[in-house]
Amino acid sequence: MKLCELFGQGRTVFSCEIFPPKKDAPVDSIYQTLDGLKDIRPDFISVTFGAGGSSGLNRSTHEIASIIQNQYHIHAMAHLTCVGASQADVDTLLEQLKEDGVENILALRGDVNPDYPPKTDFKYASELAAYIRAHSDIGVSAACYPEGHPESPDLVSDVRYLKEKVDAGAQHLVSQLFFDNEDFFRFLERCRIAGIDVPIEAGIMPVLSAKSIQRMVSLCGASLPQKLTRILARYGDHPQALREAGIAYAIDQISDLIAGGVDGIHLYTMNNPDVAKQIAGSVTSIRTL
Ligand code: FAD
């Protein structure tokens, strides 16, 4: 099933994102993550794709997507980047995914990692999306940025290129994490005005540690609203208190987004099923309304 078909059924789509564990993690750790996530019955689970493909990982993106689809019977979406895949790599992957019944790809540009020379067959995610649509019948999703992509000179050109990406073949969008819902609602309005009419999921990352959130914010450029800065200032040195406050913040964000009619919630789980369960459990009736 193409993920875009999940939307428009009168309820909010709820999905989760995981990453392939590193080589030094126990080989079965992915099963622990998935065993926990299956209990919250996500509409789909997506698997990230790192620079350098599967080297350094104990299982590849494609392998985990196949496990999700075939052993857990949950729709899977495999991430894929331009910098990490040549045209020949994409052709091979499309064949493998087809064989394994994985029907969805998140087409991304990726960021250059100095340790791995980038592949250059596709420059932008829109080119990758167009190629996949032209050479397979796999569903194609893409990324979007409520506060603009960090390299974009302004929000207008950001949405213009996003529209090009949708016109090139992206059938569903998943947003970068953000902490201020007003940023997301304003972004949605810009998209709809620009004629972007595919479903757009809101990406939510619970704040669980001050260090990891500062790192994420410096990488992706998301801004921290005062409400969250206060939480970090007050509980930053108290891991359990920060965890509770971070989960409460994420639940509050999600309930407000659903009340505002968002198409879907995409939870960045950081492979932590307990936190995902706690959050999903607190919005069960809200998300099925
Ligand atoms: P693009 O859509 O190609 O855009 C990149 C930049 O180029 C933007 O500034 C855009 O405005 C601009 N642009 C686009 N088209 C043009 C054009 N024709 N001319 C000029 N400028 C243009 N990274 C990973 O490595 N692995 C992952 O698994 C992964 N998963 C992600 C999941 C989500 C939901 C998100 C939001 C991001 C993810 N990323 C991942 C990070 C992503 O790869 C980076 O944010 C990257 O910098 C941009 O990727 P993109 O697909 O959005 O790029």
Tab-separated table of C-alpha atoms and ligand atoms in Angstrom:
chain	number	residue	atom	x	y	z
A	1	MET	CA	0.000	0.000	0.000
A	2	LYS	CA	1.259	3.475	-0.861
A	3	LEU	CA	1.409	5.579	2.279
A	4	CYS	CA	-0.462	8.457	0.645
A	5	GLU	CA	-3.516	6.156	0.606
A	6	LEU	CA	-3.573	6.095	4.428
A	7	PHE	CA	-4.685	9.716	4.565
A	8	GLY	CA	-8.123	11.230	4.187
A	9	GLN	CA	-9.859	8.408	6.099
A	10	GLY	CA	-11.192	10.716	8.791
A	11	ARG	CA	-8.486	10.102	11.390
A	12	THR	CA	-4.956	11.292	12.059
A	13	VAL	CA	-2.197	9.043	10.714
A	14	PHE	CA	0.380	8.116	13.359
A	15	SER	CA	3.821	6.893	12.300
A	16	CYS	CA	7.211	6.208	13.877
A	17	GLU	CA	10.806	6.606	12.750
A	18	ILE	CA	13.686	4.362	13.782
A	19	PHE	CA	17.333	4.062	12.781
A	20	PRO	CA	19.430	0.935	12.086
A	21	PRO	CA	21.481	0.079	15.187
A	22	LYS	CA	25.258	0.504	15.016
A	23	LYS	CA	27.532	-2.570	14.608
A	24	ASP	CA	28.449	-2.592	18.298
A	25	ALA	CA	24.765	-2.876	19.330
A	26	PRO	CA	23.425	-6.415	19.861
A	27	VAL	CA	22.225	-7.807	16.558
A	28	ASP	CA	18.747	-8.353	17.969
A	29	SER	CA	18.291	-4.858	19.398
A	30	ILE	CA	16.119	-3.897	16.440
A	31	TYR	CA	13.629	-6.606	17.458
A	32	GLN	CA	13.370	-5.111	20.948
A	33	THR	CA	12.573	-1.745	19.402
A	34	LEU	CA	10.017	-3.197	17.002
A	35	ASP	CA	8.408	-5.445	19.643
A	36	GLY	CA	7.723	-2.312	21.679
A	37	LEU	CA	6.533	-0.215	18.755
A	38	LYS	CA	4.123	-2.829	17.402
A	39	ASP	CA	2.021	-2.436	20.570
A	40	ILE	CA	1.164	1.139	19.641
A	41	ARG	CA	0.059	0.003	16.179
A	42	PRO	CA	1.662	2.738	14.101
A	43	ASP	CA	0.276	3.216	10.587
A	44	PHE	CA	3.821	2.840	9.281
A	45	ILE	CA	7.404	2.779	10.481
A	46	SER	CA	10.202	4.479	8.576
A	47	VAL	CA	13.895	3.524	8.724
A	48	THR	CA	16.657	6.087	8.273
A	49	PHE	CA	19.531	5.740	5.811
A	50	GLY	CA	22.996	6.806	6.906
A	51	ALA	CA	25.971	8.116	4.993
A	52	GLY	CA	28.026	5.156	3.806
A	53	GLY	CA	24.938	2.924	3.410
A	54	SER	CA	24.988	-0.121	5.665
A	55	SER	CA	28.679	-0.073	6.627
A	56	GLY	CA	29.026	0.349	10.384
A	57	LEU	CA	25.490	-0.943	11.012
A	58	ASN	CA	24.393	-4.327	12.216
A	59	ARG	CA	21.496	-4.364	9.755
A	60	SER	CA	20.841	-2.235	6.685
A	61	THR	CA	17.907	0.120	6.150
A	62	HIS	CA	16.499	-2.186	3.514
A	63	GLU	CA	16.849	-5.267	5.734
A	64	ILE	CA	15.008	-3.584	8.632
A	65	ALA	CA	12.273	-2.255	6.337
A	66	SER	CA	11.767	-5.803	5.129
A	67	ILE	CA	11.535	-7.117	8.724
A	68	ILE	CA	8.915	-4.457	9.569
A	69	GLN	CA	6.864	-5.284	6.487
A	70	ASN	CA	7.096	-9.069	6.541
A	71	GLN	CA	7.561	-10.071	10.177
A	72	TYR	CA	5.581	-7.327	11.898
A	73	HIS	CA	3.060	-6.736	9.083
A	74	ILE	CA	3.341	-2.979	9.491
A	75	HIS	CA	3.802	-0.755	6.424
A	76	ALA	CA	7.481	0.155	6.112
A	77	MET	CA	9.178	3.110	4.481
A	78	ALA	CA	12.894	2.940	3.628
A	79	HIS	CA	14.783	6.257	3.607
A	80	LEU	CA	17.229	6.775	0.725
A	81	THR	CA	19.580	9.673	-0.017
A	82	CYS	CA	21.088	11.124	-3.201
A	83	VAL	CA	24.498	11.479	-1.536
A	84	GLY	CA	24.427	7.834	-0.447
A	85	ALA	CA	23.174	6.131	-3.616
A	86	SER	CA	24.197	6.120	-7.282
A	87	GLN	CA	21.656	5.417	-10.014
A	88	ALA	CA	22.854	1.794	-10.093
A	89	ASP	CA	22.425	1.540	-6.294
A	90	VAL	CA	18.879	2.883	-6.622
A	91	ASP	CA	18.075	0.359	-9.367
A	92	THR	CA	19.328	-2.508	-7.181
A	93	LEU	CA	17.436	-1.261	-4.146
A	94	LEU	CA	14.187	-0.872	-6.092
A	95	GLU	CA	14.484	-4.514	-7.157
A	96	GLN	CA	15.206	-5.670	-3.580
A	97	LEU	CA	12.337	-3.661	-2.094
A	98	LYS	CA	9.950	-5.010	-4.706
A	99	GLU	CA	11.005	-8.591	-3.936
A	100	ASP	CA	10.469	-7.949	-0.218
A	101	GLY	CA	7.105	-6.229	-0.634
A	102	VAL	CA	8.319	-2.879	0.757
A	103	GLU	CA	6.240	-0.327	-1.104
A	104	ASN	CA	7.475	3.047	0.100
A	105	ILE	CA	10.645	5.167	-0.031
A	106	LEU	CA	11.451	8.520	1.585
A	107	ALA	CA	13.517	10.242	-1.129
A	108	LEU	CA	16.099	12.591	0.388
A	109	ARG	CA	19.137	14.536	-0.683
A	110	GLY	CA	21.054	13.759	2.516
A	111	ASP	CA	24.040	15.729	3.800
A	112	VAL	CA	27.631	15.146	2.750
A	113	ASN	CA	29.657	13.271	5.355
A	114	PRO	CA	33.389	14.020	4.966
A	115	ASP	CA	34.160	10.344	5.691
A	116	TYR	CA	32.253	9.172	2.605
A	117	PRO	CA	32.589	10.704	-0.864
A	118	PRO	CA	29.068	11.664	-2.028
A	119	LYS	CA	27.378	9.959	-4.953
A	120	THR	CA	26.536	12.508	-7.621
A	121	ASP	CA	23.921	10.998	-9.948
A	122	PHE	CA	21.087	12.876	-8.210
A	123	LYS	CA	21.579	16.418	-6.945
A	124	TYR	CA	18.282	17.154	-5.215
A	125	ALA	CA	15.648	14.934	-3.625
A	126	SER	CA	13.254	16.012	-6.402
A	127	GLU	CA	15.519	14.293	-8.978
A	128	LEU	CA	15.578	11.101	-6.920
A	129	ALA	CA	11.788	11.231	-6.435
A	130	ALA	CA	11.250	11.675	-10.193
A	131	TYR	CA	13.616	8.800	-11.003
A	132	ILE	CA	11.904	6.401	-8.587
A	133	ARG	CA	8.434	7.308	-9.857
A	134	ALA	CA	9.574	6.836	-13.468
A	135	HIS	CA	11.247	3.472	-12.861
A	136	SER	CA	8.972	1.731	-10.340
A	137	ASP	CA	5.520	1.838	-8.868
A	138	ILE	CA	6.835	2.328	-5.352
A	139	GLY	CA	5.252	5.103	-3.241
A	140	VAL	CA	7.469	8.174	-2.834
A	141	SER	CA	7.518	10.473	0.174
A	142	ALA	CA	9.836	13.428	0.857
A	143	ALA	CA	11.011	15.736	3.638
A	144	CYS	CA	9.822	19.262	4.387
A	145	TYR	CA	10.896	21.983	6.806
A	146	PRO	CA	8.362	24.059	8.776
A	147	GLU	CA	11.052	26.642	9.602
A	148	GLY	CA	12.735	26.349	6.193
A	149	HIS	CA	15.693	24.136	5.272
A	150	PRO	CA	18.893	25.533	6.851
A	151	GLU	CA	20.439	26.146	3.395
A	152	SER	CA	17.407	27.979	2.008
A	153	PRO	CA	17.900	31.707	1.550
A	154	ASP	CA	14.237	32.378	2.466
A	155	LEU	CA	10.927	30.647	3.158
A	156	VAL	CA	9.486	31.563	-0.249
A	157	SER	CA	12.173	29.731	-2.240
A	158	ASP	CA	12.002	26.840	0.229
A	159	VAL	CA	8.305	26.315	-0.514
A	160	ARG	CA	8.896	26.874	-4.253
A	161	TYR	CA	11.430	24.010	-4.320
A	162	LEU	CA	9.112	21.900	-2.173
A	163	LYS	CA	6.376	22.379	-4.758
A	164	GLU	CA	8.871	21.246	-7.449
A	165	LYS	CA	9.601	18.154	-5.351
A	166	VAL	CA	5.899	17.316	-5.118
A	167	ASP	CA	5.415	17.964	-8.837
A	168	ALA	CA	8.393	15.659	-9.478
A	169	GLY	CA	6.597	12.798	-7.719
A	170	ALA	CA	6.545	13.081	-3.907
A	171	GLN	CA	3.110	11.901	-2.828
A	172	HIS	CA	3.390	12.597	0.912
A	173	LEU	CA	5.611	14.831	3.044
A	174	VAL	CA	7.131	14.308	6.486
A	175	SER	CA	8.323	17.358	8.368
A	176	GLN	CA	11.527	18.078	10.180
A	177	LEU	CA	11.114	18.283	13.971
A	178	PHE	CA	9.868	21.566	15.381
A	179	PHE	CA	8.812	22.716	18.839
A	180	ASP	CA	6.448	25.587	18.127
A	181	ASN	CA	3.195	24.473	16.516
A	182	GLU	CA	2.585	27.957	15.146
A	183	ASP	CA	5.642	27.468	12.910
A	184	PHE	CA	4.018	24.331	11.528
A	185	PHE	CA	0.572	25.894	11.023
A	186	ARG	CA	2.124	28.873	9.198
A	187	PHE	CA	4.138	26.467	7.043
A	188	LEU	CA	0.977	24.490	6.179
A	189	GLU	CA	-0.696	27.685	5.080
A	190	ARG	CA	2.265	28.592	2.818
A	191	CYS	CA	2.149	25.092	1.298
A	192	ARG	CA	-1.567	25.180	0.582
A	193	ILE	CA	-1.260	28.671	-0.954
A	194	ALA	CA	1.583	27.366	-3.144
A	195	GLY	CA	-0.689	24.541	-4.359
A	196	ILE	CA	1.036	21.738	-2.434
A	197	ASP	CA	-1.897	19.477	-1.731
A	198	VAL	CA	-0.325	16.160	-0.680
A	199	PRO	CA	-0.667	14.974	2.963
A	200	ILE	CA	1.870	16.582	5.314
A	201	GLU	CA	2.867	14.847	8.543
A	202	ALA	CA	4.218	16.793	11.498
A	203	GLY	CA	7.547	15.485	12.845
A	204	ILE	CA	7.686	15.376	16.649
A	205	MET	CA	10.758	14.621	18.698
A	206	PRO	CA	10.345	14.343	22.471
A	207	VAL	CA	13.001	16.243	24.405
A	208	LEU	CA	14.664	13.665	26.644
A	209	SER	CA	18.078	15.153	27.319
A	210	ALA	CA	19.444	18.684	27.177
A	211	LYS	CA	22.584	17.542	25.369
A	212	SER	CA	20.829	15.632	22.596
A	213	ILE	CA	18.340	18.415	21.973
A	214	GLN	CA	21.069	21.076	21.694
A	215	ARG	CA	22.803	18.807	19.174
A	216	MET	CA	19.638	18.294	17.137
A	217	VAL	CA	18.823	21.972	17.181
A	218	SER	CA	22.310	22.914	15.990
A	219	LEU	CA	22.071	20.317	13.188
A	220	CYS	CA	18.621	21.108	11.873
A	221	GLY	CA	18.175	24.742	12.896
A	222	ALA	CA	14.858	24.246	14.768
A	223	SER	CA	14.133	27.102	17.153
A	224	LEU	CA	13.381	26.608	20.839
A	225	PRO	CA	10.287	28.471	22.092
A	226	GLN	CA	10.505	30.099	25.522
A	227	LYS	CA	8.253	27.461	27.046
A	228	LEU	CA	10.838	24.815	26.153
A	229	THR	CA	13.847	26.953	27.085
A	230	ARG	CA	12.316	27.308	30.566
A	231	ILE	CA	11.921	23.533	30.817
A	232	LEU	CA	15.560	23.002	29.803
A	233	ALA	CA	16.773	25.653	32.247
A	234	ARG	CA	14.776	24.241	35.136
A	235	TYR	CA	15.148	20.488	34.564
A	236	GLY	CA	18.285	20.278	32.370
A	237	ASP	CA	20.384	18.798	35.174
A	238	HIS	CA	17.655	16.411	36.366
A	239	PRO	CA	17.341	13.646	33.754
A	240	GLN	CA	14.157	12.063	35.106
A	241	ALA	CA	12.378	15.406	35.551
A	242	LEU	CA	13.452	16.532	32.070
A	243	ARG	CA	12.249	13.273	30.584
A	244	GLU	CA	8.811	13.692	32.197
A	245	ALA	CA	8.557	17.326	31.153
A	246	GLY	CA	9.792	16.492	27.614
A	247	ILE	CA	7.194	13.752	27.181
A	248	ALA	CA	4.451	16.054	28.520
A	249	TYR	CA	5.585	18.743	26.044
A	250	ALA	CA	5.419	16.309	23.111
A	251	ILE	CA	1.934	15.119	24.146
A	252	ASP	CA	0.763	18.733	24.399
A	253	GLN	CA	2.199	19.496	20.941
A	254	ILE	CA	0.505	16.446	19.415
A	255	SER	CA	-2.939	17.131	20.945
A	256	ASP	CA	-2.822	20.702	19.674
A	257	LEU	CA	-1.708	19.607	16.176
A	258	ILE	CA	-4.520	17.063	15.978
A	259	ALA	CA	-7.020	19.657	17.188
A	260	GLY	CA	-5.708	21.875	14.370
A	261	GLY	CA	-6.504	19.152	11.819
A	262	VAL	CA	-2.992	17.920	10.983
A	263	ASP	CA	-2.850	15.021	8.462
A	264	GLY	CA	-0.478	12.937	10.546
A	265	ILE	CA	2.050	12.759	13.367
A	266	HIS	CA	5.494	11.269	12.691
A	267	LEU	CA	7.253	10.430	15.941
A	268	TYR	CA	11.043	10.442	15.988
A	269	THR	CA	11.378	7.545	18.429
A	270	MET	CA	15.206	7.438	18.681
A	271	ASN	CA	14.638	3.646	18.958
A	272	ASN	CA	13.070	4.181	22.380
A	273	PRO	CA	9.783	2.251	22.328
A	274	ASP	CA	8.926	3.010	25.978
A	275	VAL	CA	8.790	6.734	25.335
A	276	ALA	CA	6.861	6.182	22.094
A	277	LYS	CA	4.361	4.003	23.964
A	278	GLN	CA	3.891	6.574	26.692
A	279	ILE	CA	3.241	9.315	24.151
A	280	ALA	CA	1.004	7.245	21.882
A	281	GLY	CA	-0.911	5.909	24.902
A	282	SER	CA	-1.692	9.448	26.046
A	283	VAL	CA	-3.216	10.467	22.722
A	284	THR	CA	-5.062	7.256	21.800
A	285	SER	CA	-8.581	8.648	21.796
A	286	ILE	CA	-7.426	11.974	20.402
A	287	ARG	CA	-5.744	10.386	17.398
A	288	THR	CA	-8.612	8.069	16.539
A	289	LEU	CA	-11.284	10.767	16.743
B	1	FAD	P1	16.174	18.709	-0.973
B	1	FAD	O1	14.703	18.634	-1.073
B	1	FAD	O2	16.970	18.300	-2.156
B	1	FAD	O3	16.548	20.213	-0.560
B	1	FAD	C1	17.861	20.542	-0.127
B	1	FAD	C2	18.070	22.042	-0.276
B	1	FAD	O4	18.147	22.403	-1.638
B	1	FAD	C3	16.943	22.897	0.305
B	1	FAD	O5	17.501	24.072	0.827
B	1	FAD	C4	16.078	23.188	-0.903
B	1	FAD	O6	15.293	24.357	-0.739
B	1	FAD	C5	17.133	23.347	-1.975
B	1	FAD	N1	16.684	23.010	-3.324
B	1	FAD	C6	15.860	22.008	-3.677
B	1	FAD	N2	15.730	21.982	-5.023
B	1	FAD	C7	16.495	22.975	-5.522
B	1	FAD	C8	16.780	23.454	-6.830
B	1	FAD	N3	16.241	22.884	-7.908
B	1	FAD	N4	17.624	24.509	-6.983
B	1	FAD	C9	18.196	25.091	-5.899
B	1	FAD	N5	17.955	24.699	-4.600
B	1	FAD	C10	17.107	23.643	-4.435
B	1	FAD	N6	19.262	12.448	6.176
B	1	FAD	C11	19.923	11.266	6.024
B	1	FAD	O7	21.117	11.272	5.677
B	1	FAD	N7	19.294	10.056	6.216
B	1	FAD	C12	17.983	9.983	6.573
B	1	FAD	O8	17.437	8.887	6.736
B	1	FAD	C13	17.254	11.206	6.763
B	1	FAD	N8	15.943	11.200	7.093
B	1	FAD	C14	15.259	12.382	7.177
B	1	FAD	C15	13.872	12.350	7.462
B	1	FAD	C16	13.150	13.531	7.560
B	1	FAD	C17	11.666	13.464	7.834
B	1	FAD	C18	13.808	14.781	7.394
B	1	FAD	C19	13.033	16.061	7.505
B	1	FAD	C20	15.168	14.831	7.106
B	1	FAD	C21	15.909	13.644	7.002
B	1	FAD	N9	17.269	13.639	6.693
B	1	FAD	C22	17.955	12.454	6.537
B	1	FAD	C23	18.005	14.902	6.567
B	1	FAD	C24	18.044	15.429	5.095
B	1	FAD	O9	18.785	14.547	4.296
B	1	FAD	C25	18.702	16.823	5.143
B	1	FAD	O10	17.870	17.730	5.799
B	1	FAD	C26	19.179	17.378	3.811
B	1	FAD	O11	19.968	18.549	4.084
B	1	FAD	C27	18.088	17.821	2.863
B	1	FAD	O12	17.426	16.781	2.349
B	1	FAD	P2	16.091	17.022	1.437
B	1	FAD	O13	15.697	15.697	0.919
B	1	FAD	O14	15.109	17.818	2.180
B	1	FAD	O15	16.752	17.889	0.256
